[in-house]
DNA sequence: GTGAAAGCGCTAACAT
DNA sequence: ATGTTAGCGCTTTCAC
């Protein structure tokens, strides 16, 4: 492991010159530069990132906090964020909170210790206060932490409206919607508020069932759906996240309930699984690539000291299927 | 951002004492230690990780290279590895190769620059040579890079045998298996070799279709399955990864082929989706938590300078369903 | 254009 | 038990 010092000695120059030649910052004569580069290669010189970090006060690593990587929505989000950050030269450090607040806290600590340059938070295991005092770059995804923390989210109100309009058009009178808890005020709340509002304005009856935001496993959904399916005799429409919609459809089939004739199902998210069922699930698709781009772009601006908006909202879209 | 120096001054002691008091390494009187801790808290002292790293030559970060986080198998693997590493105090840096070898190479560079302490590789976008020269901790998952790099994998031969026995018992005579390419010699090859061998020993006919290891998206599988479905008129059994099995089942249903009466389908992996279909897919389940534990344990031993085995093999298990 | 030297903030060896 | 000091390897003024 040769250091910059050895390269400097071999080339008969100072370490400063080598540093400049390698980083491209500052003046250095063309021929000395070429010589240094050759020697560096010959000595198989590899810069030490830790030393560089200590000097520049940057690590080139961004932390991404999500509730559960295994969940297809978060997996997809993570993938696109990672790709976006990579294109700007940043690496992605993951934190699965799996509902454990210590893990999220631990990541904040990591940020304060300057082991990472910033954090993108998509989990909710910790109170907003944990982030509000930080002087470090933080972006919240699908979470409102007030005007001090830039926020990226889907246009949930639009999604709620799309769903309501679709169900109304299909003639639904008595529907159920399942969603994350209202506590903590997530942008997703807007979806349920708008959905309920539009449905009721048209004279339909809406029952809202809340479930924890951070409990997003398949089994949890399956259990929830099967438990509430008992209520469905009176119900003609359901609005829920895609995974819930999937199990709902499966359960309806098993019970002999005809979809969409007797029961309309409309999902939210736009995950792959909506296209794996028969019929395919009609759903409101979130634009995960665009959401990810917003998160990344905002983080890059923040790191660059640029001014950023306090809220970035991304449109959703209707994805046709056969369940409405 | 107070430094260790300020804490030392405030406490009227040397920086060394503060360092010892905070890290717990070395002697320091109980009362001075208490005093230092109080002052540190009062000053809101946060250790600087970069400086620590430069001193200790460790970052506490492990890189995990996978083909695609969005794929449910890799998402699950990643999740369990992250949890395992976290329990040992390590953080997880992800690299999605998405088939792009530069990205994998970039990560190796990161390791050489000492930005991370080690790498767990589950992708195959780069040749073994890229890793063989490294003097850094590397563990390969489901990939054989020779005796120098410790390897963790499922007992694929066992899996191939289980699948073959199940299909034979069900009376299959003419089957197809789909799998990753034989080039590069992955442990998964054993599965196909053993499957073929057991089937043929019993007089059955086996056709093996190869597909790229790193192309693991849903769409790719769907396309492949639908293309090959044309061959199925003569075929009475299929052995493929779970995603392929899922699409195969869906396609069979659509074509009116009765499963399992006319066509038996057996998957491999044990993903959630095998339990989302009706009938549920019979599959050979990999023990992802155990595989992850092996990867993590091996990495920890490697970092601790302990001797490690060159190969860790984890048993698979039969997961009953209704497709065989 | 280039060299020397002062950090970056911490750890660890050594002396006391 | 504790203070002092020499690194860790790089970046970045600041003279020359």
XYZ file of C-alpha atoms (C1' of nucleotides) in Angstrom:
680
model
C 0.000 0.000 0.000
C 2.054 2.880 -1.206
C 1.074 6.277 0.071
C 1.063 9.596 -1.666
C 4.369 10.264 0.027
C 6.092 7.404 -1.748
C 4.776 8.530 -5.082
C 6.082 11.998 -4.321
C 9.542 10.726 -3.413
C 9.749 8.470 -6.451
C 8.775 11.376 -8.668
C 11.072 13.749 -6.851
C 8.276 16.201 -6.082
C 6.308 17.282 -3.037
C 3.190 15.541 -1.858
C 1.181 18.626 -2.670
C 2.065 18.323 -6.319
C 1.064 14.692 -6.379
C -2.227 15.521 -4.732
C -2.923 18.200 -7.305
C -1.889 16.001 -10.186
C -4.174 13.223 -9.052
C -7.188 15.263 -8.063
C -6.926 17.752 -10.894
C -7.266 20.696 -8.514
C -4.675 23.432 -8.862
C -1.873 24.008 -11.311
C 0.639 21.371 -12.258
C 2.828 21.257 -15.378
C 1.668 18.868 -18.042
C 4.819 16.781 -18.127
C 5.267 16.493 -14.370
C 1.635 15.536 -14.152
C 2.118 12.836 -16.721
C 5.181 11.565 -14.918
C 3.355 11.466 -11.601
C 0.432 9.595 -13.088
C 2.763 7.000 -14.550
C 4.600 6.489 -11.312
C 1.348 6.253 -9.408
C 0.236 3.524 -11.731
C 3.560 1.710 -11.576
C 3.490 1.756 -7.776
C -0.125 0.673 -7.826
C -0.946 3.668 -5.706
C -4.442 3.689 -4.254
C -5.606 6.841 -2.492
C -6.796 6.328 1.059
C -10.392 7.383 1.287
C -10.381 7.822 5.066
C -7.570 10.319 4.944
C -9.257 12.132 2.115
C -12.504 12.215 4.035
C -10.859 13.652 7.102
C -9.390 16.404 5.013
C -12.395 17.235 2.907
C -15.012 16.516 5.576
C -17.002 14.485 3.112
C -17.444 10.746 2.803
C -19.446 10.481 -0.397
C -21.959 8.256 1.359
C -25.654 8.938 1.824
C -27.776 7.032 4.293
C -31.178 5.736 3.273
C -33.604 4.825 6.016
C -36.528 2.608 5.078
C -38.934 0.431 7.074
C -38.164 -2.790 5.239
C -36.031 -3.499 2.179
C -37.794 -6.748 1.561
C -41.038 -4.926 0.844
C -41.270 -4.510 -2.928
C -42.156 -0.845 -2.723
C -39.111 0.001 -0.637
C -36.922 -2.310 -2.632
C -37.841 -0.479 -5.774
C -37.416 2.916 -4.161
C -34.037 1.932 -2.779
C -32.923 0.654 -6.145
C -33.725 3.885 -7.918
C -32.250 6.068 -5.214
C -29.084 4.015 -5.271
C -28.824 4.380 -9.020
C -29.447 8.111 -8.811
C -26.892 8.684 -6.080
C -24.366 6.541 -7.887
C -24.655 8.760 -10.931
C -23.569 11.680 -8.785
C -20.690 9.704 -7.351
C -22.334 8.812 -4.061
C -22.689 5.449 -2.396
C -25.769 4.294 -0.496
C -25.764 3.077 3.075
C -28.931 1.297 4.052
C -30.823 1.224 7.278
C -33.755 -1.107 7.690
C -35.613 0.113 10.687
C -37.904 -2.920 10.704
C -39.880 -0.852 13.176
C -37.035 -0.592 15.680
C -36.431 3.042 16.549
C -32.930 2.395 17.901
C -31.809 1.507 14.446
C -33.022 4.778 13.036
C -31.458 6.662 15.947
C -28.222 4.872 15.309
C -28.179 6.186 11.796
C -28.723 9.736 12.944
C -25.771 9.246 15.249
C -23.741 8.066 12.285
C -24.648 11.254 10.479
C -23.663 13.424 13.430
C -20.355 11.624 13.606
C -19.810 12.614 10.004
C -19.588 9.060 8.796
C -22.147 9.925 6.124
C -22.957 13.161 4.335
C -26.732 13.085 4.551
C -29.825 11.028 5.139
C -32.953 10.270 3.141
C -35.651 9.064 5.545
C -38.599 6.995 4.465
C -39.306 5.338 7.808
C -41.349 6.607 10.695
C -40.036 4.803 13.722
C -38.730 7.999 15.278
C -40.373 11.286 16.141
C -39.702 14.330 13.992
C -37.750 15.931 16.820
C -34.942 13.462 16.262
C -34.245 15.218 12.955
C -35.296 18.793 13.545
C -32.222 19.822 15.534
C -29.729 18.445 13.017
C -27.605 20.815 10.998
C -26.927 18.050 8.493
C -28.624 17.390 5.154
C -31.819 15.434 5.691
C -34.618 14.745 3.237
C -37.845 13.104 4.176
C -39.693 10.830 1.816
C -43.433 10.381 2.226
C -43.202 12.076 5.574
C -43.893 15.607 6.710
C -41.408 16.935 9.245
C -42.327 20.574 8.847
C -40.878 23.322 6.674
C -37.300 22.846 7.848
C -36.875 19.429 6.270
C -37.387 19.166 2.502
C -40.020 16.630 1.670
C -40.627 14.415 -1.338
C -43.914 12.657 -1.832
C -46.508 11.495 -4.304
C -49.546 13.587 -4.963
C -51.718 11.534 -2.686
C -54.747 13.772 -2.881
C -54.702 13.201 -6.623
C -54.425 9.468 -6.015
C -57.345 9.485 -3.606
C -59.412 11.375 -6.124
C -58.516 9.037 -8.989
C -59.463 6.039 -6.898
C -62.734 7.572 -5.746
C -63.690 8.601 -9.250
C -62.965 5.139 -10.580
C -65.061 3.444 -7.917
C -67.892 5.933 -8.276
C -67.922 5.521 -12.008
C -68.188 1.792 -11.455
C -71.190 2.381 -9.237
C -69.817 1.739 -5.745
C -71.975 2.864 -2.834
C -70.355 1.303 0.187
C -66.573 1.072 0.306
C -63.655 0.388 2.593
C -60.235 1.988 2.489
C -57.189 0.702 4.304
C -54.245 2.878 5.066
C -51.404 3.908 7.341
C -52.228 5.540 10.612
C -53.258 9.164 10.764
C -50.910 9.806 13.665
C -47.775 11.638 12.649
C -49.407 13.290 9.663
C -47.955 11.530 6.636
C -48.578 12.851 3.146
C -50.376 9.575 2.494
C -53.119 10.785 4.817
C -54.175 13.164 2.082
C -55.056 10.207 -0.044
C -57.543 8.866 2.442
C -58.958 12.249 3.266
C -59.516 13.088 -0.376
C -60.851 9.641 -1.175
C -63.369 9.822 1.645
C -64.313 13.343 0.764
C -64.949 12.640 -2.924
C -66.825 9.422 -2.213
C -69.038 10.985 0.409
C -69.735 14.018 -1.714
C -71.236 11.566 -4.183
C -73.319 9.969 -1.472
C -71.248 6.845 -0.926
C -70.448 5.371 2.468
C -66.773 5.076 3.437
C -65.214 3.021 6.211
C -61.566 3.744 6.935
C -59.373 1.095 8.537
C -56.017 2.196 9.848
C -52.869 0.139 10.126
C -49.338 0.900 11.174
C -47.148 2.495 8.524
C -44.089 0.489 9.381
C -45.802 -2.882 9.377
C -45.652 -3.615 5.725
C -44.900 -7.322 5.491
C -46.946 -9.671 3.338
C -48.165 -11.726 6.233
C -49.378 -8.697 8.055
C -51.410 -7.636 5.064
C -52.748 -11.090 4.520
C -53.945 -11.286 8.099
C -55.492 -7.844 8.029
C -57.269 -8.499 4.754
C -58.628 -11.852 5.798
C -59.870 -10.434 9.080
C -61.706 -7.599 7.433
C -63.046 -9.659 4.605
C -65.895 -10.632 6.906
C -67.238 -7.129 6.507
C -67.328 -7.428 2.771
C -70.781 -8.829 2.424
C -72.128 -5.318 2.528
C -69.244 -3.763 0.697
C -68.909 -3.192 -3.032
C -65.541 -1.493 -3.246
C -62.083 -1.527 -1.646
C -59.188 0.901 -1.844
C -55.919 -0.328 -0.387
C -52.188 -0.646 -1.036
C -51.330 -3.124 -3.798
C -50.320 -5.948 -1.522
C -53.599 -5.651 0.322
C -55.427 -5.549 -2.991
C -53.698 -8.693 -4.085
C -54.705 -10.673 -1.020
C -58.135 -9.202 -1.171
C -58.539 -10.451 -4.725
C -57.213 -13.875 -3.815
C -59.558 -14.097 -0.865
C -62.543 -12.955 -2.909
C -61.825 -15.622 -5.500
C -61.630 -18.270 -2.835
C -64.942 -17.123 -1.329
C -66.593 -17.061 -4.707
C -67.084 -13.316 -4.703
C -66.942 -12.098 -8.283
C -64.425 -9.339 -9.042
C -65.213 -6.827 -10.388
C -68.927 -7.672 -10.721
C -69.748 -7.928 -7.019
C -66.674 -6.276 -5.579
C -64.387 -3.636 -7.094
C -60.818 -3.487 -5.900
C -58.448 -0.620 -6.550
C -54.877 -0.646 -5.367
C -52.289 1.989 -4.661
C -48.548 1.880 -5.464
C -48.281 0.287 -8.878
C -46.083 -2.646 -7.858
C -45.194 -5.614 -10.057
C -47.602 -7.861 -8.192
C -50.566 -5.985 -9.594
C -49.640 -7.428 -12.952
C -49.137 -10.933 -11.650
C -52.736 -11.610 -10.765
C -55.631 -12.574 -12.990
C -57.367 -10.247 -13.529
C -54.583 -7.712 -13.155
C -55.233 -5.230 -10.386
C -56.430 -1.757 -11.255
C -54.243 0.580 -9.262
C -52.979 4.107 -8.754
C -49.305 3.943 -9.615
C -46.685 5.986 -7.843
C -43.839 7.120 -10.065
C -41.021 5.620 -8.048
C -38.254 6.563 -10.489
C -39.421 10.194 -10.411
C -39.778 10.172 -6.643
C -36.288 8.787 -6.331
C -34.922 11.375 -8.709
C -36.465 14.109 -6.602
C -34.915 12.735 -3.441
C -31.526 12.464 -5.039
C -31.654 15.829 -6.793
C -32.734 17.534 -3.612
C -29.982 15.877 -1.613
C -27.364 16.882 -4.151
C -28.581 20.481 -4.046
C -28.536 20.448 -0.285
C -24.968 19.183 -0.270
C -24.045 21.811 -2.814
C -25.441 24.520 -0.586
C -28.166 25.360 -3.064
C -31.601 26.522 -2.156
C -34.212 23.774 -2.229
C -37.986 23.711 -2.111
C -39.598 22.551 1.093
C -41.855 20.156 -0.775
C -41.630 18.156 -3.987
C -44.798 16.478 -5.106
C -44.892 13.853 -7.869
C -47.997 12.994 -9.881
C -49.520 9.557 -9.704
C -51.248 7.807 -12.576
C -54.104 5.436 -13.178
C -52.950 1.965 -14.112
C -55.756 0.057 -15.748
C -56.499 -3.482 -14.731
C -59.492 -5.742 -14.456
C -60.632 -5.263 -10.879
C -62.751 -2.131 -11.283
C -18.992 20.681 16.892
C -16.704 20.378 19.813
C -13.671 18.178 19.384
C -12.016 15.839 21.800
C -9.520 18.601 22.458
C -12.140 20.945 23.843
C -13.485 18.275 26.117
C -9.958 17.661 27.345
C -9.348 21.334 28.063
C -12.658 21.783 29.822
C -11.932 18.763 31.971
C -8.364 19.815 32.550
C -6.952 16.549 31.259
C -5.104 15.337 28.172
C -6.804 14.202 25.003
C -5.530 10.702 25.583
C -7.445 10.466 28.830
C -10.594 11.618 27.149
C -10.131 9.119 24.375
C -9.674 6.328 26.899
C -12.605 7.436 28.987
C -14.907 7.498 25.995
C -13.754 4.346 24.277
C -13.287 2.331 27.432
C -9.817 1.202 26.344
C -7.043 1.668 28.887
C -6.998 2.780 32.486
C -8.724 5.889 33.704
C -9.810 6.728 37.260
C -13.483 6.274 37.962
C -14.128 9.858 39.035
C -12.184 11.526 36.230
C -13.966 9.247 33.822
C -17.298 10.300 35.224
C -16.316 13.938 35.013
C -15.201 13.580 31.414
C -18.391 11.848 30.439
C -20.442 14.630 31.991
C -18.485 17.346 30.258
C -18.699 15.500 26.970
C -22.447 15.389 27.323
C -22.671 19.019 28.368
C -20.610 20.117 25.378
C -22.658 17.833 23.156
C -19.463 16.225 22.032
C -19.798 13.909 19.049
C -16.767 11.864 18.044
C -15.675 12.303 14.477
C -15.888 8.971 12.723
C -13.547 9.909 9.889
C -10.735 10.764 12.245
C -11.346 7.591 14.163
C -11.317 5.591 10.963
C -8.046 7.084 9.844
C -6.487 6.117 13.153
C -7.938 2.655 13.479
C -7.932 1.804 9.781
C -11.482 0.560 10.037
C -14.722 2.107 8.872
C -17.246 -0.329 10.266
C -18.882 -0.566 6.865
C -19.307 -3.702 4.768
C -20.194 -3.587 1.101
C -22.841 -5.900 -0.291
C -22.896 -6.456 -4.016
C -26.088 -7.874 -5.509
C -27.520 -7.991 -9.033
C -30.784 -6.242 -8.187
C -32.251 -5.137 -4.860
C -35.713 -5.028 -6.318
C -35.692 -8.745 -6.888
C -37.414 -10.351 -3.897
C -34.701 -12.917 -3.372
C -31.966 -10.318 -3.154
C -34.123 -7.982 -1.143
C -34.623 -10.665 1.432
C -30.968 -11.624 1.436
C -29.938 -8.009 1.813
C -32.345 -7.513 4.664
C -30.998 -10.411 6.653
C -27.383 -9.567 5.972
C -28.011 -6.001 7.052
C -29.602 -7.161 10.277
C -26.762 -9.568 10.929
C -24.051 -7.012 10.294
C -25.872 -4.445 12.375
C -25.820 -6.812 15.326
C -22.041 -6.826 15.112
C -21.914 -3.062 14.866
C -21.427 -2.862 11.131
C -23.308 -0.833 8.577
C -24.211 -2.035 5.092
C -23.295 -0.283 1.886
C -25.212 -1.521 -1.104
C -24.192 -1.957 -4.678
C -26.750 -2.891 -7.278
C -24.816 -4.075 -10.246
C -27.924 -4.260 -12.416
C -25.646 -6.138 -14.761
C -23.204 -3.265 -15.163
C -19.696 -4.440 -14.410
C -18.373 -0.923 -13.826
C -20.515 -0.655 -10.769
C -19.065 -3.778 -9.285
C -15.551 -2.641 -10.178
C -16.247 0.667 -8.528
C -17.036 -1.104 -5.314
C -13.819 -3.055 -5.395
C -12.048 0.250 -5.825
C -13.873 1.543 -2.781
C -12.601 -1.423 -0.828
C -9.027 -0.883 -1.978
C -9.275 2.736 -0.932
C -10.233 1.517 2.500
C -13.598 3.195 2.470
C -15.141 -0.118 3.513
C -13.787 -3.030 5.514
C -14.941 -5.874 3.347
C -17.259 -7.057 0.607
C -19.901 -9.734 0.301
C -20.472 -10.476 -3.386
C -23.620 -12.016 -4.728
C -23.391 -10.664 -8.261
C -21.537 -12.033 -11.232
C -20.954 -9.102 -13.495
C -17.193 -9.284 -13.056
C -14.678 -12.065 -13.570
C -13.193 -13.804 -10.542
C -9.822 -12.236 -11.268
C -11.157 -8.895 -10.118
C -11.262 -10.309 -6.593
C -8.479 -12.842 -6.509
C -5.658 -10.343 -6.145
C -7.229 -8.434 -3.263
C -5.744 -8.659 0.195
C -9.026 -7.454 1.668
C -11.843 -9.476 3.197
C -14.136 -10.794 0.492
C -16.860 -13.389 0.752
C -18.713 -14.762 -2.199
C -22.335 -15.760 -2.013
C -23.663 -18.326 -4.436
C -20.504 -18.012 -6.422
C -17.350 -20.054 -6.578
C -14.161 -18.035 -6.886
C -11.814 -20.804 -5.904
C -10.324 -21.799 -2.556
C -8.929 -18.362 -1.762
C -12.319 -16.710 -1.360
C -14.663 -18.148 1.268
C -17.943 -19.143 -0.256
C -21.458 -19.375 1.112
C -24.170 -21.190 -0.772
C -27.203 -23.388 -0.544
C -26.885 -27.104 -0.942
C -27.995 -27.013 -4.556
C -27.301 -30.640 -5.282
C -29.701 -31.472 -2.476
C -32.232 -29.097 -3.995
C -31.892 -30.652 -7.434
C -32.389 -34.081 -5.924
C -35.449 -33.031 -3.927
C -37.014 -31.540 -7.024
C -36.248 -34.556 -9.156
C -37.587 -36.969 -6.580
C -40.783 -34.983 -6.230
C -41.379 -34.903 -9.970
C -40.516 -38.565 -10.381
C -42.821 -39.562 -7.580
C -45.541 -37.599 -9.345
C -44.856 -39.608 -12.474
C -43.100 -37.075 -14.726
C -41.378 -38.469 -17.798
C -40.476 -35.431 -19.829
C -39.397 -32.281 -18.019
C -37.798 -28.910 -18.511
C -35.507 -27.076 -16.131
C -34.604 -23.428 -16.379
C -31.531 -22.019 -14.735
C -28.626 -19.616 -14.714
C -25.877 -20.131 -17.206
C -23.262 -22.812 -16.723
C -20.481 -20.413 -17.603
C -18.592 -19.187 -14.583
C -19.376 -22.289 -12.561
C -21.883 -21.142 -9.961
C -22.891 -23.408 -7.101
C -26.380 -23.301 -8.562
C -25.085 -25.377 -11.448
C -24.980 -28.328 -9.103
C -28.705 -28.103 -8.818
C -29.242 -28.594 -12.500
C -26.614 -31.248 -12.823
C -28.040 -33.286 -9.971
C -31.603 -32.758 -11.141
C -30.788 -33.970 -14.609
C -28.774 -36.852 -13.311
C -31.469 -38.118 -10.950
C -34.227 -37.686 -13.524
C -32.325 -39.437 -16.255
C -31.272 -42.267 -13.989
C -34.994 -42.930 -13.610
C -35.479 -42.862 -17.341
C -36.981 -39.412 -17.664
C -36.106 -36.944 -20.378
C -34.655 -33.576 -19.332
C -34.310 -30.398 -21.356
C -32.201 -27.663 -19.783
C -32.727 -24.054 -20.741
C -30.103 -21.554 -19.669
C -30.588 -17.910 -18.897
C -28.314 -15.197 -17.583
C -27.777 -15.128 -13.839
C -27.918 -11.384 -13.543
C -31.115 -10.965 -15.525
C -33.556 -11.580 -12.769
C -36.367 -9.103 -13.369
C -39.987 -10.159 -13.495
C -40.461 -9.121 -17.077
C -37.515 -11.118 -18.206
C -38.911 -14.210 -16.561
C -42.343 -13.614 -17.934
C -40.989 -13.326 -21.442
C -38.824 -16.406 -21.125
C -41.623 -18.471 -19.686
C -44.137 -17.450 -22.282
C -41.695 -18.145 -25.070
C -40.901 -21.603 -23.848
C -44.439 -22.466 -22.978
C -44.898 -23.485 -26.589
C -42.773 -26.506 -25.896
C -44.979 -27.613 -23.074
C -47.401 -29.689 -25.037
C -45.028 -32.587 -24.720
C -43.844 -31.731 -21.263
C -45.255 -32.917 -17.956
C -42.946 -31.191 -15.465
C -41.039 -27.964 -14.946
C -38.309 -27.033 -12.499
C -37.458 -23.343 -12.320
C -36.862 -20.436 -9.953
C -39.995 -19.307 -8.096
C -40.685 -16.301 -10.269
C -40.530 -18.460 -13.344
C -42.780 -21.005 -11.661
C -45.287 -18.306 -10.874
C -45.544 -17.099 -14.459
C -45.563 -20.635 -15.680
C -48.548 -21.400 -13.480
C -50.338 -18.253 -14.590
C -49.704 -19.076 -18.217
C -50.840 -22.672 -17.803
C -54.084 -21.489 -16.225
C -54.691 -19.118 -19.060
C -54.065 -21.847 -21.624
C -56.338 -24.237 -19.795
C -53.525 -26.602 -18.880
C -54.398 -28.254 -15.588
C -51.833 -27.987 -12.806
C -50.808 -30.342 -11.361
C -52.845 -32.940 -13.306
C -51.362 -32.285 -16.752
C -48.311 -30.281 -15.738
C -46.297 -30.346 -12.515
C -44.422 -27.246 -11.528
C -41.753 -27.101 -8.865
C -40.002 -23.889 -7.930
C -36.732 -23.032 -6.293
C -36.030 -20.281 -3.755
C -39.015 -20.283 -1.398
C -40.070 -16.688 -1.964
C -43.284 -15.087 -0.717
C -44.839 -15.220 -4.151
C -45.055 -18.993 -4.021
C -47.661 -18.541 -1.318
C -49.566 -15.885 -3.193
C -50.781 -18.078 -6.001
C -53.633 -20.552 -6.077
C -52.651 -23.316 -5.828
C -49.575 -22.360 -3.858
C -46.373 -23.328 -5.600
C -44.469 -26.373 -4.445
C -40.888 -25.272 -4.130
C -37.446 -25.982 -2.752
C -36.847 -23.259 -0.196
C -33.465 -21.715 0.434
C -32.836 -20.778 4.038
C -32.050 -17.115 3.458
C -31.693 -16.209 7.138
C -29.179 -19.024 7.610
C -27.325 -18.122 4.426
C -27.124 -14.528 5.585
C -25.895 -15.574 9.002
C -23.136 -17.581 7.379
C -22.059 -14.649 5.256
C -22.019 -12.341 8.227
C -20.327 -14.775 10.585
C -17.670 -15.535 8.035
C -17.046 -11.858 7.390
C -16.728 -11.135 11.092
C -14.236 -13.966 11.492
C -12.268 -12.746 8.526
C -12.097 -9.254 9.983
C -11.077 -10.719 13.320
C -8.232 -12.564 11.672
C -9.732 -15.941 12.472
C -9.453 -18.995 10.313
C -12.493 -19.579 8.123
C -13.699 -22.473 6.024
C -13.449 -22.132 2.275
C -17.036 -23.218 1.822
C -20.229 -22.974 3.860
C -23.168 -24.922 2.563
C -26.696 -24.480 3.862
C -29.439 -27.090 3.567
C -32.551 -26.414 1.528
C -35.988 -27.758 2.340
C -39.076 -28.935 0.576
C -41.933 -26.490 0.826
C -45.190 -28.198 0.042
C -47.679 -26.602 -2.283
C -50.265 -27.668 -4.789
C -48.382 -27.708 -8.062
C -46.816 -31.155 -7.866
C 4.298 25.719 -11.146
C 5.910 23.672 -6.972
C 7.519 22.587 -2.098
C 6.904 22.978 2.720
C 4.024 22.759 6.383
C -0.091 23.218 8.886
C -3.987 21.011 9.826
C -8.298 17.424 9.770
C -9.659 14.819 14.925
C -8.649 10.782 16.695
C -5.797 6.610 18.672
C -2.043 4.497 20.853
C 2.626 4.115 22.412
C 5.581 5.980 25.640
C 7.078 8.459 29.400
C 6.067 10.013 33.903
C -3.531 6.688 36.239
C -2.553 10.392 33.084
C -0.163 13.807 29.914
C 2.491 14.209 25.765
C 3.367 13.256 21.274
C 3.798 10.990 17.115
C 1.432 9.391 13.590
C -2.872 7.987 10.237
C -2.611 9.912 4.660
C -4.527 13.391 2.420
C -5.800 18.459 1.153
C -4.800 23.082 1.014
C -2.994 27.489 1.937
C 1.082 30.172 1.510
C 5.492 31.372 0.249
C 8.982 31.060 -3.296
